[in-house]
XYZ file of C-alpha atoms in Angstrom:
462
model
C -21.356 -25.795 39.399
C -24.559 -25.465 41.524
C -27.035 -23.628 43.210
C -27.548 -23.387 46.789
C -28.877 -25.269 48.710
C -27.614 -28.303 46.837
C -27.628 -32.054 47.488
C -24.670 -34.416 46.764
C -24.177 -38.207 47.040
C -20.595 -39.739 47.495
C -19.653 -42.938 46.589
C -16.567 -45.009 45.888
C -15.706 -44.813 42.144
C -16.824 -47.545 39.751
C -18.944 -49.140 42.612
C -22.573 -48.017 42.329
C -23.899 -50.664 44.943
C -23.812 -48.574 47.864
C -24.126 -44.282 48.230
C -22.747 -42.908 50.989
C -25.008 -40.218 53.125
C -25.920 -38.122 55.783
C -30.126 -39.359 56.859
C -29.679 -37.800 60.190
C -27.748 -34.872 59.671
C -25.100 -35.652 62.553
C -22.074 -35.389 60.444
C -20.852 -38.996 59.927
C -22.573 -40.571 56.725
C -24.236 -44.017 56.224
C -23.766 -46.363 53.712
C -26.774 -46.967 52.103
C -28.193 -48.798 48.626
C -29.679 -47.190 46.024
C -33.004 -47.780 46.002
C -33.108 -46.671 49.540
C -36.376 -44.185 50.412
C -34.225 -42.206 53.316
C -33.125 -39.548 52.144
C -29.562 -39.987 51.872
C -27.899 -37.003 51.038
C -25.296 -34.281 52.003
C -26.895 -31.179 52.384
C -24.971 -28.062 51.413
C -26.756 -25.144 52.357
C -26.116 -21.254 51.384
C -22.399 -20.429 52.256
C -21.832 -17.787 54.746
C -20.817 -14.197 53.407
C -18.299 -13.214 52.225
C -17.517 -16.796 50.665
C -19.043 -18.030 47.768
C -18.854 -22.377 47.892
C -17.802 -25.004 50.476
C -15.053 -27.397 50.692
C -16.167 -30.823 51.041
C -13.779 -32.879 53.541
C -14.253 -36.630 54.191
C -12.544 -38.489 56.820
C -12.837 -42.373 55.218
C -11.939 -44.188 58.471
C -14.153 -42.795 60.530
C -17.189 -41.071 58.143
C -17.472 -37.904 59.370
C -17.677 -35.302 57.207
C -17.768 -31.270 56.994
C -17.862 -28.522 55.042
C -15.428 -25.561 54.925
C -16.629 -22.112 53.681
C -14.350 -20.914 50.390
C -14.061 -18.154 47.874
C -14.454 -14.808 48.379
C -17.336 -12.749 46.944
C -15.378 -9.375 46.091
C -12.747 -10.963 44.401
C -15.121 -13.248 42.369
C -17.074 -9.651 41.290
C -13.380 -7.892 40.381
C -12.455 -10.956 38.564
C -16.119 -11.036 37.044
C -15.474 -7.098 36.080
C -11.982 -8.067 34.888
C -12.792 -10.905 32.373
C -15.275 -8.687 30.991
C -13.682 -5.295 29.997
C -10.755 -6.306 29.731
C -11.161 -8.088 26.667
C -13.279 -5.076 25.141
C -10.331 -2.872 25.906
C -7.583 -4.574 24.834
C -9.833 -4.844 21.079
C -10.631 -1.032 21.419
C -6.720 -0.672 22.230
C -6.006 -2.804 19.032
C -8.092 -1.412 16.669
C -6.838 2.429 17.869
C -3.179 1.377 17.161
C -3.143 -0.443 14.116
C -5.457 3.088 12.868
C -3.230 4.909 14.382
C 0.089 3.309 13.062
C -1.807 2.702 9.542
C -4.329 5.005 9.039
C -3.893 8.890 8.628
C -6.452 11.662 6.796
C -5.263 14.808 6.742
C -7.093 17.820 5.322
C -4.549 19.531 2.354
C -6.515 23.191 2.549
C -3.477 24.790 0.467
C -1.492 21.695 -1.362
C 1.731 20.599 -1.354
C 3.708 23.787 0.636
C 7.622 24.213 -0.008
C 9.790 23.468 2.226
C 12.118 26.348 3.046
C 16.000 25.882 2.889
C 16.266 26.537 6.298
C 13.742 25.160 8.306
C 15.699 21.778 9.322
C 18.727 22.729 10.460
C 20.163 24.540 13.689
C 21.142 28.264 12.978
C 24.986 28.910 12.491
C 26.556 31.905 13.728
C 28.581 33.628 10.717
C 28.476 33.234 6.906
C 27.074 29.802 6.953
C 24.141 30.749 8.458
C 21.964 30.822 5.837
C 22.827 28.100 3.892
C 20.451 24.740 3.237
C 21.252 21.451 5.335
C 22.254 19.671 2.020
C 24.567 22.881 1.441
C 25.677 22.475 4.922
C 26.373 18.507 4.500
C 28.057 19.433 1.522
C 30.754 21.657 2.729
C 31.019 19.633 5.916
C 31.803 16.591 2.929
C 34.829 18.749 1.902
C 35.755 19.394 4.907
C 36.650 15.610 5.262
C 37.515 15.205 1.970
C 40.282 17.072 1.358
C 41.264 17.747 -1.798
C 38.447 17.535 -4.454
C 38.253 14.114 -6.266
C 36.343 12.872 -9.429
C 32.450 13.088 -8.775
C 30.911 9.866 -8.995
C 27.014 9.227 -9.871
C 24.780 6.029 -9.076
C 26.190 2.828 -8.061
C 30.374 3.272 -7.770
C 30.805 3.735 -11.580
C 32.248 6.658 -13.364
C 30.520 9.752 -14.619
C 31.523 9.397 -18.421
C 30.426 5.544 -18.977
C 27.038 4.717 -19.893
C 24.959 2.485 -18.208
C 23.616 -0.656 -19.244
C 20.362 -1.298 -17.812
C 17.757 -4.409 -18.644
C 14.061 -3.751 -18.734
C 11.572 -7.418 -19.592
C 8.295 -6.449 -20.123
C 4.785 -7.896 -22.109
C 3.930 -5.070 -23.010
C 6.307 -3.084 -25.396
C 6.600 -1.030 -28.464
C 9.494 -2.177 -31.014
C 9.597 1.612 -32.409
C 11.442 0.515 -36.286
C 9.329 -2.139 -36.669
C 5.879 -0.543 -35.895
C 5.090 -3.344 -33.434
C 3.047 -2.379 -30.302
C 1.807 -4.462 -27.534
C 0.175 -2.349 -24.592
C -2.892 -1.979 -22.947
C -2.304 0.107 -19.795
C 0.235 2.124 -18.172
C 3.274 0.119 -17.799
C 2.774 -0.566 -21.568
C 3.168 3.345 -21.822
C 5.676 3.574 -19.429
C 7.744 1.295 -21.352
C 6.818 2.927 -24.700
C 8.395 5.893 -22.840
C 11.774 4.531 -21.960
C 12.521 3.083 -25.104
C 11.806 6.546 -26.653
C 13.356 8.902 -23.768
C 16.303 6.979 -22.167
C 18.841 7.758 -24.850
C 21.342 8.193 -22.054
C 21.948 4.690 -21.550
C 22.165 1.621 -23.166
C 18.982 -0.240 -23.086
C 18.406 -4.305 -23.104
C 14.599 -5.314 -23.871
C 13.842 -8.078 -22.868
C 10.317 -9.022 -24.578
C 8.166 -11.758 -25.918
C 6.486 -12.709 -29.373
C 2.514 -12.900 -29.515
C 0.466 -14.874 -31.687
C -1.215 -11.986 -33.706
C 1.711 -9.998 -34.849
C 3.500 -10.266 -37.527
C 7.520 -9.929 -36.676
C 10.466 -9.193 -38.975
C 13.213 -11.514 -39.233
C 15.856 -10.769 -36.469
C 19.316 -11.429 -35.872
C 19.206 -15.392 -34.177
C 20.734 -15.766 -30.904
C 21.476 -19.052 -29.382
C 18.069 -20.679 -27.446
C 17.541 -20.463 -24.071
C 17.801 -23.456 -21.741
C 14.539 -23.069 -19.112
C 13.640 -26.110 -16.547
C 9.823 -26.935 -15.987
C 9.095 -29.987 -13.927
C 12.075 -31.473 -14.267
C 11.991 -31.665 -18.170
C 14.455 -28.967 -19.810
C 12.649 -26.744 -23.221
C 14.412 -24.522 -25.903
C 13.144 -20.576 -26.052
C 14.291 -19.616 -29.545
C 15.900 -16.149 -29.491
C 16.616 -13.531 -31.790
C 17.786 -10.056 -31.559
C 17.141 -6.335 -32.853
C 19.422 -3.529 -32.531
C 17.867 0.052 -33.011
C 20.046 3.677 -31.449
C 20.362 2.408 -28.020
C 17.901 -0.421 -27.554
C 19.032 -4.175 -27.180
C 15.660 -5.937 -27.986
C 16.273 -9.536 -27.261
C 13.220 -11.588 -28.937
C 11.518 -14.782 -27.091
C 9.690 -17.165 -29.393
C 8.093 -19.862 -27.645
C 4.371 -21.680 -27.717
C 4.106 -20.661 -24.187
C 4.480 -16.553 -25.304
C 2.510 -17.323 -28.625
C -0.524 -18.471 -27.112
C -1.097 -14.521 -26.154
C -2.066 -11.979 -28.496
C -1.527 -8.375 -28.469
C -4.577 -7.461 -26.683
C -4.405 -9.514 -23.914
C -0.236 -10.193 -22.830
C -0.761 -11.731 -20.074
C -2.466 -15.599 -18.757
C -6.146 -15.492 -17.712
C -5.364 -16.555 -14.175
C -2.818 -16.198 -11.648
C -3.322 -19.070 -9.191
C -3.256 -22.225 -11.738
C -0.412 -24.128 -13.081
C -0.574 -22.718 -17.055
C -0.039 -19.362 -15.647
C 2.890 -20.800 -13.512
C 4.740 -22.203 -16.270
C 3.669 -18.977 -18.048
C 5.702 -16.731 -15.769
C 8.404 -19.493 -14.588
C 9.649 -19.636 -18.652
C 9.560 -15.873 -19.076
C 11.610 -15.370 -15.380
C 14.091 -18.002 -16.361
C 14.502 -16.232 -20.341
C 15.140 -13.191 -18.640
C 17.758 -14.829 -15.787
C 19.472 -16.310 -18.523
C 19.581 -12.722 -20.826
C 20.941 -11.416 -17.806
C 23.959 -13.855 -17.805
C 24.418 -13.727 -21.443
C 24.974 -9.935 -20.502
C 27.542 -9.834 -17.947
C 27.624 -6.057 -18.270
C 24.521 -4.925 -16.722
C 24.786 -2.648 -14.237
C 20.865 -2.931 -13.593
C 17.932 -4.682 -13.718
C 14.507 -2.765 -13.897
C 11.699 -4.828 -12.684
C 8.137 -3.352 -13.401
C 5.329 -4.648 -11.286
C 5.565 -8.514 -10.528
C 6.050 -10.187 -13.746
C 9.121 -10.724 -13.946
C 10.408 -10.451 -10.211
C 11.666 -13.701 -10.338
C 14.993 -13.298 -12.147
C 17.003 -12.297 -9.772
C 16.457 -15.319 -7.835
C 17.483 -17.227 -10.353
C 21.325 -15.855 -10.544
C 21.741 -15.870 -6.615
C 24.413 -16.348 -5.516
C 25.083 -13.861 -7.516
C 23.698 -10.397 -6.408
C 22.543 -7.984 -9.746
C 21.427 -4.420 -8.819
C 17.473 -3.956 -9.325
C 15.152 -1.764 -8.941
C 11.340 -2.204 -8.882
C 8.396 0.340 -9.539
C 5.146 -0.478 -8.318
C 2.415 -0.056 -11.198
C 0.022 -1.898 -9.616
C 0.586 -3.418 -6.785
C -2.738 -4.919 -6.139
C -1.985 -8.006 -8.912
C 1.005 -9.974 -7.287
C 1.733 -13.441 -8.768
C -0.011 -15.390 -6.345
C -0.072 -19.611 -6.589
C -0.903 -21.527 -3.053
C 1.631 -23.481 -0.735
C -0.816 -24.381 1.357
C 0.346 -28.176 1.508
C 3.843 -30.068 1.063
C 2.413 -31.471 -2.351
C 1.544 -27.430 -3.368
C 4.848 -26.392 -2.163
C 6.668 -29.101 -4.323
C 4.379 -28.660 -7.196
C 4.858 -25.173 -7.503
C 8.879 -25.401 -6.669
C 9.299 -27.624 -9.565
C 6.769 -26.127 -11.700
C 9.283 -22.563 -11.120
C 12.459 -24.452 -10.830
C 13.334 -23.308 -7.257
C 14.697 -24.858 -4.595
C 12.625 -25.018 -1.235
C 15.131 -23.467 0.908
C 15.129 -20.372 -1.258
C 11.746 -19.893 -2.025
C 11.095 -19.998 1.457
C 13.195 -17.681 2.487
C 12.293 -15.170 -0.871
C 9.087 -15.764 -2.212
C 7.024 -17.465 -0.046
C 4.421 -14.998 1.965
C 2.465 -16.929 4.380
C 0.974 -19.938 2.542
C 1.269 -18.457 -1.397
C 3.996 -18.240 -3.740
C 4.508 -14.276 -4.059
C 6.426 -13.177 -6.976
C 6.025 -9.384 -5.913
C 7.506 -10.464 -2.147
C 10.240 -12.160 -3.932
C 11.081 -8.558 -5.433
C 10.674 -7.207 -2.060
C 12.554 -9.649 -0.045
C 15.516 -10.016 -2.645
C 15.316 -6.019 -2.333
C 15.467 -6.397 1.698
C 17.853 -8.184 1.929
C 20.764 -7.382 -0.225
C 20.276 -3.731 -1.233
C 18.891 -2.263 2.028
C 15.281 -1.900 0.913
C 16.922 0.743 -1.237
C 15.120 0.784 -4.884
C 11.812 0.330 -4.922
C 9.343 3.483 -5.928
C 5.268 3.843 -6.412
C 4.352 5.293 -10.018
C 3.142 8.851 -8.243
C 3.630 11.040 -5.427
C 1.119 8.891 -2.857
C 1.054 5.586 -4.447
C 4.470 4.643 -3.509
C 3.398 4.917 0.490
C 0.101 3.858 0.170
C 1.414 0.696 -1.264
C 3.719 -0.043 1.176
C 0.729 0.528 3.929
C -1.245 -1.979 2.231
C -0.265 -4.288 0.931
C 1.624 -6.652 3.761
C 4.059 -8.509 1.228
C 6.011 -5.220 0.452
C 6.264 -4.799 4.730
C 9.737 -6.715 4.470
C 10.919 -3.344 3.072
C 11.650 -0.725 5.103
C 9.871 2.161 2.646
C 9.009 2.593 -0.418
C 9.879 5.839 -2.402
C 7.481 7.476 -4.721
C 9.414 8.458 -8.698
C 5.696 10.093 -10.162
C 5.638 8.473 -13.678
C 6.318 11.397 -16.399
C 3.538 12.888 -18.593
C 5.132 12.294 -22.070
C 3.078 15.274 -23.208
C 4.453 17.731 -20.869
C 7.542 18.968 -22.469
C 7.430 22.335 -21.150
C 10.443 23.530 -19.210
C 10.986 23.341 -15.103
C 9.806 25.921 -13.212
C 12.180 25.884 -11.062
C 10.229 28.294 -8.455
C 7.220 26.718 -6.456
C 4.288 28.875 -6.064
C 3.800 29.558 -2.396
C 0.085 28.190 -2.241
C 0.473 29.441 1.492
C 0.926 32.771 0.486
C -1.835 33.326 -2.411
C -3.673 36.315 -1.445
C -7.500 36.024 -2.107
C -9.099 38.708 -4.230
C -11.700 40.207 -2.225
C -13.463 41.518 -5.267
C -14.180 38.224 -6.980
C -15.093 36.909 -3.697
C -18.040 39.837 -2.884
C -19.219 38.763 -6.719
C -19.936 35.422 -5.976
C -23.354 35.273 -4.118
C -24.596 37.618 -6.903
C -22.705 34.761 -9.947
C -24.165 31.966 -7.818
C -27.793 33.471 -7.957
C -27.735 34.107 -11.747
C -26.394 30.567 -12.272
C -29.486 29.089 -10.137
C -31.880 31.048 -12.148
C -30.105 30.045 -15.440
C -30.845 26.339 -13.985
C -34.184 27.018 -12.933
C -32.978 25.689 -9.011
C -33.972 26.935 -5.662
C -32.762 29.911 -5.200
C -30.560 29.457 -2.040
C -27.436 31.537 -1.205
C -26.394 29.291 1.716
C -26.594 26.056 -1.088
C -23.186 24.484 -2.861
C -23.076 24.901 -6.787
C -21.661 22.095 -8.096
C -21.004 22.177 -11.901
């Protein structure tokens, strides 16, 4: 790069002895040394518009030399103009579609409105015409039925057998024994199944903390888990109360928690990895021990690892998203991490790779998620309330492997009041004109009561 007018010298490369020049300016240069006082140089004055540099040609037999005019000075401002904004707007562009594709506020002025029966589906001339889509689907269903055969619920299973389903979680309640370890809302949650899902038959898996003091149970045989190579004994023992299965882990590794506090300090070191690799190998192995399970409930990450274990076996699962924030994150950010970590979980590569890895950590939750993905359709995984369910699948980027994620709003257990089965039409509320002509007089009184400004244009917060 240079400025004009500009000087060069040539020379022949690696030889510094001699320069070559122009002292007379009459296009053929001289050979001159260094320390010469002519002034032995190529003079390059200002290009002629439109172009914007010369082209420096040599002819080496006979010296002569010229310049030849190159560039042009619009296309060097367009280009200029180019490299400049287009950057910018490409960011601009960025940012406006990932808000766009990710981002949404929407102002709720009346709440959640019903849906009427028949707003999604073309009208039907006749006596169909005011039936719902689902009615419609329904009767179209017979229609290629035939005759009417037994009704079937869930997975393919009959209506009259009871399911066996398999919840593991840290925190529990063991409801006979007066034993409670919870301290948030999956440890309610749980409480609540035990209590409320007499419908099926239930398999607890849980584990025994230090500060409680447990009943003797019925002993099991121990359970084989593989840390590092080296193979360790879980004692177990189980409890049968109604419907409930508990199946009892003893182990240093679970006793080294206490009631309070369930779960390991950290969630990134390698005590917290054998933590969670001996209580997702316990409950792989209750799961075998159990060949009739017909599901697998997984709460939050903790023990998302199971199913991973029995592969190639495929169980049914389903996973509900408590808190999706917390993970079960350890780093693969070398070959030494990844082996570590694999052997610390008893993994193989290949398939943590292809379940549980997420970038460069060792996800637990994405192992849920991928397993999820990829053999059941991303069909089974819900948020614990009406908004959490999508607003976890929008943020956090190990759940994206899914294709949604429902929302099953986790029950009030004191709300035991009956359905109403007919949604008020917020829509439709009709305001009371009376009450609303009161309310500049209400608002005054209330300011005076609070010794404020009185303002009637001001917002009264109480």
């Amino acid at each position: 790069m240079a400025q004009w007018p500009s000087f060069v010298q040539v020379n022949v490369f690696a030889f510094d002895n001699y320069f070559y020049g122009d002292t007379d300016g009459d296009g053929v240069m001289e050979r001159l040394p260094p320390n010469t006082v002519a002034p032995n140089y190529l003079n390059m004055s200002v290009p002629p518009q439109p172009h914007l540099a010369w082209a420096l040609r040599i002819n080496d037999e006979t010296g002569h030399w010229e310049l030849e005019p190159r560039g042009h000075s619009v296309v060097g401002a367009v280009m200029f103009v180019l490299l400049l904004a287009i950057p910018l707007l490409t960011a601009i562009l960025a940012v406006l579609s990932f808000r766009w594709v990710f981002y949404g506020i929407r102002y709720n002025k009346w709440g959640v409105k019903p849906k009427e029966d028949s707003s999604h589906y073309f009208p039907i001339i006749g006596k169909d015409a005011n039936l719902s889509t689902a009615q419609l689907q329904e009767k179209f269903r017979g229609w290629m039925k035939g005759p009417s055969q037994p009704s079937i619920i869930g997975w393919p299973e009959d209506e009259h057998k009871r399911r066996k389903v398999l919840i593991a979680t840290l925190e529990y309640e063991i409801i006979d024994w007066k034993l409670k370890v919870k301290i948030g809302g999956l440890g309610v949650m749980s409480s609540l199944m035990g209590k409320a899902m007499s419908d099926v038959d239930l398999i607890w898996v849980v584990p025994k903390v230090k500060d409680l003091e447990y009943p003797p149970g019925d002993p099991a045989e121990p359970i084989e888990v593989i840390i590092f190579g080296e193979s360790y004994l879980i004692e177990v023992e189980t409890h049968t109360v109604d419907n409930i299965t508990y199946v009892i882990l003893e182990s240093p590794v679970f006793r080294a928690q206490t009631k309070a506090d369930p779960y390991p300090a950290r969630m990134d070191d390698l005590s917290s990895a054998i933590f969670y690799s001996t209580w997702n190998q316990a409950i792989a192995a209750t799961i075998r021990r159990y060949p009739v399970i017909d599901i697998y409930h997984i709460n939050d990450y903790h023990g998302a690892l199971a199913p991973i274990y029995l592969l190639p076996k495929v169980i049914p699962v389903c996973l509900s998203l408590h808190n999706a924030e917390f993970q079960g994150l350890w780093p693969l950010r070398t070959k030494e991490e990844m082996k570590e970590v694999c052997s610390a979980f008893n993994i193989p590569k290949d398939r943590c790779t292809k379940y549980v890895q997420f970038g460069n950590t060792f996800n637990l939750l994405h192992a849920a998620a991928s397993f999820i993905s990829v053999h059941q359709k991303s069909i089974g995984v819900a948020g614990v309330s009406d908004k959490y369910g999508k607003r976890s699948w929008a943020r956090y980027p190990a759940l994206w492997t899914l294709k949604h994620v429902d929302s099953l709003p986790n029950p009030d257990p004191s709300d035991i009041a009956a359905l109403d089965e007919k949604s008020i039409d917020l829509a439709g509320i009709q305001v009371d004109q009376i009450a609303e002509a009161a309310r500049p007089g209400l608002k005054q009184q209330a300011q005076e009561w609070a010794q404020l400004k009185q303002n009637p244009d001001a917002d009264l917060f109480v």
